[in-house]
């Protein structure tokens, strides 16, 4: 008995089910992030009121995201630890004024961004040898190599370093750190529509770069 291959109609009939599973996966992811953000924000509010155990939980829960963001934004893995420490020092000084209107993670990443900007401005103000590349261009090029957890051996960090800095920041905030577009807009101090546009352009560029790198003979 000859078995016929799946028809185009059969394949299209399966597509809504696959789309539904993907939508359900995304919904669960948003719910999990929402629960995590509420928990972290609760710890920050308790820490504001003097709960040392809550402060320790808050730092442990947020430190990986802060470090990843700082590394991608500053482009200097060696300076990352100092920048993370400075971020938390500033956060502790500001904690008495934290009211929980935004999530604690959004609030903390906003402080991290200001810390990195101040760091880069300080570097720009230092005398440098003639012929050294502009500090902004150098910061955009000097991204870390490799990103733990990225599958199939694709060096995402190497692709991200080839994006313009603002598109890279928007992509990291929303796609790697899981912030909503509204939260990313708060951190980056720009309209939500601007974040959406930067993320869309970053995705297009990354897909193009990935396709190019996978072409036969690419990279030598």
PDB file of C-alpha atoms in Angstrom:
ATOM      1  CA  UNK A   1       0.000   0.000   0.000  1.00  0.00           C
ATOM      2  CA  UNK A   2       1.433   3.331  -1.054  1.00  0.00           C
ATOM      3  CA  UNK A   3       1.503   6.052   1.560  1.00  0.00           C
ATOM      4  CA  UNK A   4       1.011   9.532   0.286  1.00  0.00           C
ATOM      5  CA  UNK A   5       3.179  12.362   1.498  1.00  0.00           C
ATOM      6  CA  UNK A   6       1.609  15.109   3.637  1.00  0.00           C
ATOM      7  CA  UNK A   7      -0.287  17.578   1.500  1.00  0.00           C
ATOM      8  CA  UNK A   8       0.147  21.317   1.699  1.00  0.00           C
ATOM      9  CA  UNK A   9      -3.286  21.501   3.310  1.00  0.00           C
ATOM     10  CA  UNK A  10      -2.205  19.052   6.031  1.00  0.00           C
ATOM     11  CA  UNK A  11       0.917  21.044   6.745  1.00  0.00           C
ATOM     12  CA  UNK A  12      -1.057  24.277   6.965  1.00  0.00           C
ATOM     13  CA  UNK A  13      -3.593  22.563   9.224  1.00  0.00           C
ATOM     14  CA  UNK A  14      -0.779  21.704  11.655  1.00  0.00           C
ATOM     15  CA  UNK A  15       0.507  25.273  11.739  1.00  0.00           C
ATOM     16  CA  UNK A  16      -2.175  26.805  14.022  1.00  0.00           C
ATOM     17  CA  UNK A  17      -1.443  24.128  16.615  1.00  0.00           C
ATOM     18  CA  UNK A  18       2.292  24.899  16.489  1.00  0.00           C
ATOM     19  CA  UNK A  19       1.593  28.626  16.696  1.00  0.00           C
ATOM     20  CA  UNK A  20      -0.650  27.972  19.681  1.00  0.00           C
ATOM     21  CA  UNK A  21       2.085  26.054  21.478  1.00  0.00           C
ATOM     22  CA  UNK A  22       4.556  28.863  20.818  1.00  0.00           C
ATOM     23  CA  UNK A  23       2.103  31.473  22.102  1.00  0.00           C
ATOM     24  CA  UNK A  24       1.497  29.363  25.210  1.00  0.00           C
ATOM     25  CA  UNK A  25       5.246  29.024  25.800  1.00  0.00           C
ATOM     26  CA  UNK A  26       5.706  32.781  25.544  1.00  0.00           C
ATOM     27  CA  UNK A  27       2.780  33.417  27.877  1.00  0.00           C
ATOM     28  CA  UNK A  28       4.238  31.080  30.495  1.00  0.00           C
ATOM     29  CA  UNK A  29       7.609  32.791  30.123  1.00  0.00           C
ATOM     30  CA  UNK A  30       6.035  36.205  30.728  1.00  0.00           C
ATOM     31  CA  UNK A  31       4.188  34.900  33.763  1.00  0.00           C
ATOM     32  CA  UNK A  32       7.361  33.399  35.221  1.00  0.00           C
ATOM     33  CA  UNK A  33       9.299  36.628  34.643  1.00  0.00           C
ATOM     34  CA  UNK A  34       6.462  38.577  36.217  1.00  0.00           C
ATOM     35  CA  UNK A  35       6.502  36.401  39.333  1.00  0.00           C
ATOM     36  CA  UNK A  36      10.296  36.664  39.564  1.00  0.00           C
ATOM     37  CA  UNK A  37      10.183  40.445  39.174  1.00  0.00           C
ATOM     38  CA  UNK A  38       7.524  40.782  41.883  1.00  0.00           C
ATOM     39  CA  UNK A  39       9.614  38.665  44.222  1.00  0.00           C
ATOM     40  CA  UNK A  40      12.794  40.653  43.543  1.00  0.00           C
ATOM     41  CA  UNK A  41      10.926  43.942  43.956  1.00  0.00           C
ATOM     42  CA  UNK A  42       9.564  42.680  47.281  1.00  0.00           C
ATOM     43  CA  UNK A  43      13.103  41.924  48.453  1.00  0.00           C
ATOM     44  CA  UNK A  44      14.226  45.419  47.437  1.00  0.00           C
ATOM     45  CA  UNK A  45      11.402  47.001  49.435  1.00  0.00           C
ATOM     46  CA  UNK A  46      12.241  44.871  52.470  1.00  0.00           C
ATOM     47  CA  UNK A  47      15.920  45.762  52.072  1.00  0.00           C
ATOM     48  CA  UNK A  48      14.938  49.429  51.960  1.00  0.00           C
ATOM     49  CA  UNK A  49      13.368  48.944  55.372  1.00  0.00           C
ATOM     50  CA  UNK A  50      16.508  47.359  56.793  1.00  0.00           C
ATOM     51  CA  UNK A  51      16.069  43.634  56.104  1.00  0.00           C
ATOM     52  CA  UNK A  52      19.640  42.420  55.525  1.00  0.00           C
ATOM     53  CA  UNK A  53      18.595  38.915  54.439  1.00  0.00           C
ATOM     54  CA  UNK A  54      16.299  40.416  51.792  1.00  0.00           C
ATOM     55  CA  UNK A  55      19.153  42.614  50.600  1.00  0.00           C
ATOM     56  CA  UNK A  56      21.389  39.577  50.124  1.00  0.00           C
ATOM     57  CA  UNK A  57      18.640  37.772  48.174  1.00  0.00           C
ATOM     58  CA  UNK A  58      18.105  40.858  46.024  1.00  0.00           C
ATOM     59  CA  UNK A  59      21.789  41.116  45.127  1.00  0.00           C
ATOM     60  CA  UNK A  60      22.160  37.397  44.380  1.00  0.00           C
ATOM     61  CA  UNK A  61      19.051  37.376  42.194  1.00  0.00           C
ATOM     62  CA  UNK A  62      19.961  40.436  40.123  1.00  0.00           C
ATOM     63  CA  UNK A  63      23.754  40.232  39.874  1.00  0.00           C
ATOM     64  CA  UNK A  64      23.925  37.957  36.768  1.00  0.00           C
ATOM     65  CA  UNK A  65      21.666  40.285  34.761  1.00  0.00           C
ATOM     66  CA  UNK A  66      23.541  43.375  35.906  1.00  0.00           C
ATOM     67  CA  UNK A  67      26.894  41.885  34.959  1.00  0.00           C
ATOM     68  CA  UNK A  68      25.726  40.712  31.539  1.00  0.00           C
ATOM     69  CA  UNK A  69      24.223  44.110  30.761  1.00  0.00           C
ATOM     70  CA  UNK A  70      27.290  45.983  31.958  1.00  0.00           C
ATOM     71  CA  UNK A  71      29.644  43.835  29.883  1.00  0.00           C
ATOM     72  CA  UNK A  72      27.652  44.340  26.685  1.00  0.00           C
ATOM     73  CA  UNK A  73      27.144  48.051  27.279  1.00  0.00           C
ATOM     74  CA  UNK A  74      30.683  48.922  28.376  1.00  0.00           C
ATOM     75  CA  UNK A  75      32.463  46.509  26.047  1.00  0.00           C
ATOM     76  CA  UNK A  76      35.113  45.861  28.676  1.00  0.00           C
ATOM     77  CA  UNK A  77      35.011  42.517  30.448  1.00  0.00           C
ATOM     78  CA  UNK A  78      37.958  43.458  32.644  1.00  0.00           C
ATOM     79  CA  UNK A  79      36.156  46.515  34.035  1.00  0.00           C
ATOM     80  CA  UNK A  80      32.854  44.682  34.495  1.00  0.00           C
ATOM     81  CA  UNK A  81      33.356  43.653  38.123  1.00  0.00           C
ATOM     82  CA  UNK A  82      34.231  47.179  39.206  1.00  0.00           C
ATOM     83  CA  UNK A  83      31.208  48.524  37.327  1.00  0.00           C
ATOM     84  CA  UNK A  84      28.928  45.957  38.940  1.00  0.00           C
ATOM     85  CA  UNK A  85      30.224  46.880  42.387  1.00  0.00           C
ATOM     86  CA  UNK A  86      29.741  50.582  41.669  1.00  0.00           C
ATOM     87  CA  UNK A  87      26.200  49.890  40.436  1.00  0.00           C
ATOM     88  CA  UNK A  88      25.263  48.219  43.711  1.00  0.00           C
ATOM     89  CA  UNK A  89      26.934  50.938  45.778  1.00  0.00           C
ATOM     90  CA  UNK A  90      24.844  53.531  43.975  1.00  0.00           C
ATOM     91  CA  UNK A  91      21.742  51.382  44.325  1.00  0.00           C
ATOM     92  CA  UNK A  92      22.257  51.072  48.081  1.00  0.00           C
ATOM     93  CA  UNK A  93      22.555  54.847  48.375  1.00  0.00           C
ATOM     94  CA  UNK A  94      19.338  55.263  46.367  1.00  0.00           C
ATOM     95  CA  UNK A  95      17.437  52.414  48.016  1.00  0.00           C
ATOM     96  CA  UNK A  96      15.750  54.593  50.696  1.00  0.00           C
ATOM     97  CA  UNK A  97      14.019  56.464  47.835  1.00  0.00           C
ATOM     98  CA  UNK A  98      12.912  53.321  45.963  1.00  0.00           C
ATOM     99  CA  UNK A  99       9.099  53.095  46.015  1.00  0.00           C
ATOM    100  CA  UNK A 100       8.501  50.102  43.759  1.00  0.00           C
ATOM    101  CA  UNK A 101       6.700  52.038  41.011  1.00  0.00           C
ATOM    102  CA  UNK A 102       8.883  50.216  38.467  1.00  0.00           C
ATOM    103  CA  UNK A 103      10.250  46.734  39.049  1.00  0.00           C
ATOM    104  CA  UNK A 104      13.423  46.616  41.088  1.00  0.00           C
ATOM    105  CA  UNK A 105      15.277  45.031  38.176  1.00  0.00           C
ATOM    106  CA  UNK A 106      14.339  47.887  35.822  1.00  0.00           C
ATOM    107  CA  UNK A 107      15.347  50.405  38.486  1.00  0.00           C
ATOM    108  CA  UNK A 108      18.688  48.632  39.030  1.00  0.00           C
ATOM    109  CA  UNK A 109      19.524  48.341  35.322  1.00  0.00           C
ATOM    110  CA  UNK A 110      18.843  52.064  34.937  1.00  0.00           C
ATOM    111  CA  UNK A 111      21.457  52.698  37.625  1.00  0.00           C
ATOM    112  CA  UNK A 112      23.830  50.273  35.870  1.00  0.00           C
ATOM    113  CA  UNK A 113      23.430  52.198  32.625  1.00  0.00           C
ATOM    114  CA  UNK A 114      24.279  55.500  34.293  1.00  0.00           C
ATOM    115  CA  UNK A 115      27.289  53.869  35.946  1.00  0.00           C
ATOM    116  CA  UNK A 116      28.614  52.659  32.595  1.00  0.00           C
ATOM    117  CA  UNK A 117      27.980  56.029  30.933  1.00  0.00           C
ATOM    118  CA  UNK A 118      29.924  57.795  33.685  1.00  0.00           C
ATOM    119  CA  UNK A 119      32.733  55.243  33.294  1.00  0.00           C
ATOM    120  CA  UNK A 120      32.960  55.809  29.539  1.00  0.00           C
ATOM    121  CA  UNK A 121      32.878  59.570  29.966  1.00  0.00           C
ATOM    122  CA  UNK A 122      35.752  59.314  32.425  1.00  0.00           C
ATOM    123  CA  UNK A 123      37.723  57.247  29.922  1.00  0.00           C
ATOM    124  CA  UNK A 124      37.009  59.792  27.214  1.00  0.00           C
ATOM    125  CA  UNK A 125      38.365  62.577  29.401  1.00  0.00           C
ATOM    126  CA  UNK A 126      41.694  60.838  29.993  1.00  0.00           C
ATOM    127  CA  UNK A 127      44.688  61.718  27.815  1.00  0.00           C
ATOM    128  CA  UNK A 128      45.407  58.892  25.381  1.00  0.00           C
ATOM    129  CA  UNK A 129      48.298  58.132  23.019  1.00  0.00           C
ATOM    130  CA  UNK A 130      48.068  59.499  19.513  1.00  0.00           C
ATOM    131  CA  UNK A 131      46.546  57.037  17.089  1.00  0.00           C
ATOM    132  CA  UNK A 132      44.359  55.274  19.658  1.00  0.00           C
ATOM    133  CA  UNK A 133      40.874  54.688  18.285  1.00  0.00           C
ATOM    134  CA  UNK A 134      38.012  56.793  19.566  1.00  0.00           C
ATOM    135  CA  UNK A 135      36.781  55.417  22.903  1.00  0.00           C
ATOM    136  CA  UNK A 136      33.206  54.954  21.686  1.00  0.00           C
ATOM    137  CA  UNK A 137      34.269  52.913  18.677  1.00  0.00           C
ATOM    138  CA  UNK A 138      36.643  50.920  20.855  1.00  0.00           C
ATOM    139  CA  UNK A 139      33.889  50.195  23.362  1.00  0.00           C
ATOM    140  CA  UNK A 140      31.616  48.942  20.580  1.00  0.00           C
ATOM    141  CA  UNK A 141      34.299  46.630  19.200  1.00  0.00           C
ATOM    142  CA  UNK A 142      35.663  45.168  22.438  1.00  0.00           C
ATOM    143  CA  UNK A 143      32.753  42.858  23.255  1.00  0.00           C
ATOM    144  CA  UNK A 144      33.254  39.590  25.164  1.00  0.00           C
ATOM    145  CA  UNK A 145      33.735  36.374  23.232  1.00  0.00           C
ATOM    146  CA  UNK A 146      31.114  33.692  23.848  1.00  0.00           C
ATOM    147  CA  UNK A 147      27.896  33.718  25.826  1.00  0.00           C
ATOM    148  CA  UNK A 148      27.126  30.833  28.232  1.00  0.00           C
ATOM    149  CA  UNK A 149      23.925  29.015  27.379  1.00  0.00           C
ATOM    150  CA  UNK A 150      23.808  29.948  23.712  1.00  0.00           C
ATOM    151  CA  UNK A 151      23.258  26.713  21.786  1.00  0.00           C
ATOM    152  CA  UNK A 152      24.645  25.263  18.565  1.00  0.00           C
ATOM    153  CA  UNK A 153      28.041  26.797  19.131  1.00  0.00           C
ATOM    154  CA  UNK A 154      27.056  30.155  17.677  1.00  0.00           C
ATOM    155  CA  UNK A 155      29.107  32.955  19.216  1.00  0.00           C
ATOM    156  CA  UNK A 156      26.248  35.372  19.792  1.00  0.00           C
ATOM    157  CA  UNK A 157      28.501  37.907  21.476  1.00  0.00           C
ATOM    158  CA  UNK A 158      30.660  38.102  18.353  1.00  0.00           C
ATOM    159  CA  UNK A 159      27.578  38.867  16.276  1.00  0.00           C
ATOM    160  CA  UNK A 160      26.279  41.393  18.782  1.00  0.00           C
ATOM    161  CA  UNK A 161      29.523  43.333  18.701  1.00  0.00           C
ATOM    162  CA  UNK A 162      28.915  44.033  15.023  1.00  0.00           C
ATOM    163  CA  UNK A 163      25.648  45.834  15.766  1.00  0.00           C
ATOM    164  CA  UNK A 164      25.384  49.568  16.464  1.00  0.00           C
ATOM    165  CA  UNK A 165      25.578  50.154  20.220  1.00  0.00           C
ATOM    166  CA  UNK A 166      21.975  51.300  20.722  1.00  0.00           C
ATOM    167  CA  UNK A 167      20.496  48.374  18.797  1.00  0.00           C
ATOM    168  CA  UNK A 168      22.730  45.990  20.721  1.00  0.00           C
ATOM    169  CA  UNK A 169      21.578  47.484  24.017  1.00  0.00           C
ATOM    170  CA  UNK A 170      17.883  47.142  23.078  1.00  0.00           C
ATOM    171  CA  UNK A 171      18.415  43.539  21.993  1.00  0.00           C
ATOM    172  CA  UNK A 172      20.295  42.595  25.160  1.00  0.00           C
ATOM    173  CA  UNK A 173      17.675  44.187  27.423  1.00  0.00           C
ATOM    174  CA  UNK A 174      14.660  42.572  25.776  1.00  0.00           C
ATOM    175  CA  UNK A 175      15.935  39.313  24.279  1.00  0.00           C
ATOM    176  CA  UNK A 176      18.677  38.284  26.730  1.00  0.00           C
ATOM    177  CA  UNK A 177      17.553  39.876  29.982  1.00  0.00           C
ATOM    178  CA  UNK A 178      13.828  39.476  29.310  1.00  0.00           C
ATOM    179  CA  UNK A 179      12.672  43.030  29.977  1.00  0.00           C
ATOM    180  CA  UNK A 180       9.449  44.198  28.370  1.00  0.00           C
ATOM    181  CA  UNK A 181       9.727  46.917  25.736  1.00  0.00           C
ATOM    182  CA  UNK A 182       8.335  49.417  28.230  1.00  0.00           C
ATOM    183  CA  UNK A 183      10.904  48.438  30.862  1.00  0.00           C
ATOM    184  CA  UNK A 184      13.727  48.581  28.318  1.00  0.00           C
ATOM    185  CA  UNK A 185      12.552  52.048  27.283  1.00  0.00           C
ATOM    186  CA  UNK A 186      12.798  53.161  30.918  1.00  0.00           C
ATOM    187  CA  UNK A 187      16.337  51.812  31.208  1.00  0.00           C
ATOM    188  CA  UNK A 188      17.502  53.241  27.880  1.00  0.00           C
ATOM    189  CA  UNK A 189      15.631  56.525  28.422  1.00  0.00           C
ATOM    190  CA  UNK A 190      13.870  56.501  25.066  1.00  0.00           C
ATOM    191  CA  UNK A 191      10.326  55.929  23.711  1.00  0.00           C
ATOM    192  CA  UNK A 192       8.909  52.401  23.562  1.00  0.00           C
ATOM    193  CA  UNK A 193       8.570  52.664  19.788  1.00  0.00           C
ATOM    194  CA  UNK A 194      12.277  53.401  19.513  1.00  0.00           C
ATOM    195  CA  UNK A 195      13.106  50.247  21.464  1.00  0.00           C
ATOM    196  CA  UNK A 196      10.824  48.172  19.222  1.00  0.00           C
ATOM    197  CA  UNK A 197      12.478  49.594  16.126  1.00  0.00           C
ATOM    198  CA  UNK A 198      15.994  48.967  17.447  1.00  0.00           C
ATOM    199  CA  UNK A 199      15.162  45.377  18.401  1.00  0.00           C
ATOM    200  CA  UNK A 200      13.587  44.672  15.012  1.00  0.00           C
ATOM    201  CA  UNK A 201      16.601  46.086  13.185  1.00  0.00           C
ATOM    202  CA  UNK A 202      18.969  44.172  15.464  1.00  0.00           C
ATOM    203  CA  UNK A 203      17.131  40.914  14.716  1.00  0.00           C
ATOM    204  CA  UNK A 204      17.277  41.538  10.972  1.00  0.00           C
ATOM    205  CA  UNK A 205      20.979  42.319  11.150  1.00  0.00           C
ATOM    206  CA  UNK A 206      21.759  39.268  13.287  1.00  0.00           C
ATOM    207  CA  UNK A 207      19.892  36.948  10.918  1.00  0.00           C
ATOM    208  CA  UNK A 208      21.786  38.430   7.982  1.00  0.00           C
ATOM    209  CA  UNK A 209      25.128  38.091   9.760  1.00  0.00           C
ATOM    210  CA  UNK A 210      24.327  34.528  10.826  1.00  0.00           C
ATOM    211  CA  UNK A 211      23.365  33.535   7.294  1.00  0.00           C
ATOM    212  CA  UNK A 212      26.514  35.129   5.923  1.00  0.00           C
ATOM    213  CA  UNK A 213      28.767  33.410   8.451  1.00  0.00           C
ATOM    214  CA  UNK A 214      27.215  30.028   7.612  1.00  0.00           C
ATOM    215  CA  UNK A 215      27.763  30.339   3.874  1.00  0.00           C
ATOM    216  CA  UNK A 216      30.320  27.895   2.445  1.00  0.00           C
ATOM    217  CA  UNK A 217      33.769  29.410   2.625  1.00  0.00           C
ATOM    218  CA  UNK A 218      32.719  32.185   4.994  1.00  0.00           C
ATOM    219  CA  UNK A 219      35.395  33.256   7.419  1.00  0.00           C
ATOM    220  CA  UNK A 220      38.200  31.822   5.331  1.00  0.00           C
TER     221      UNK A 220
END
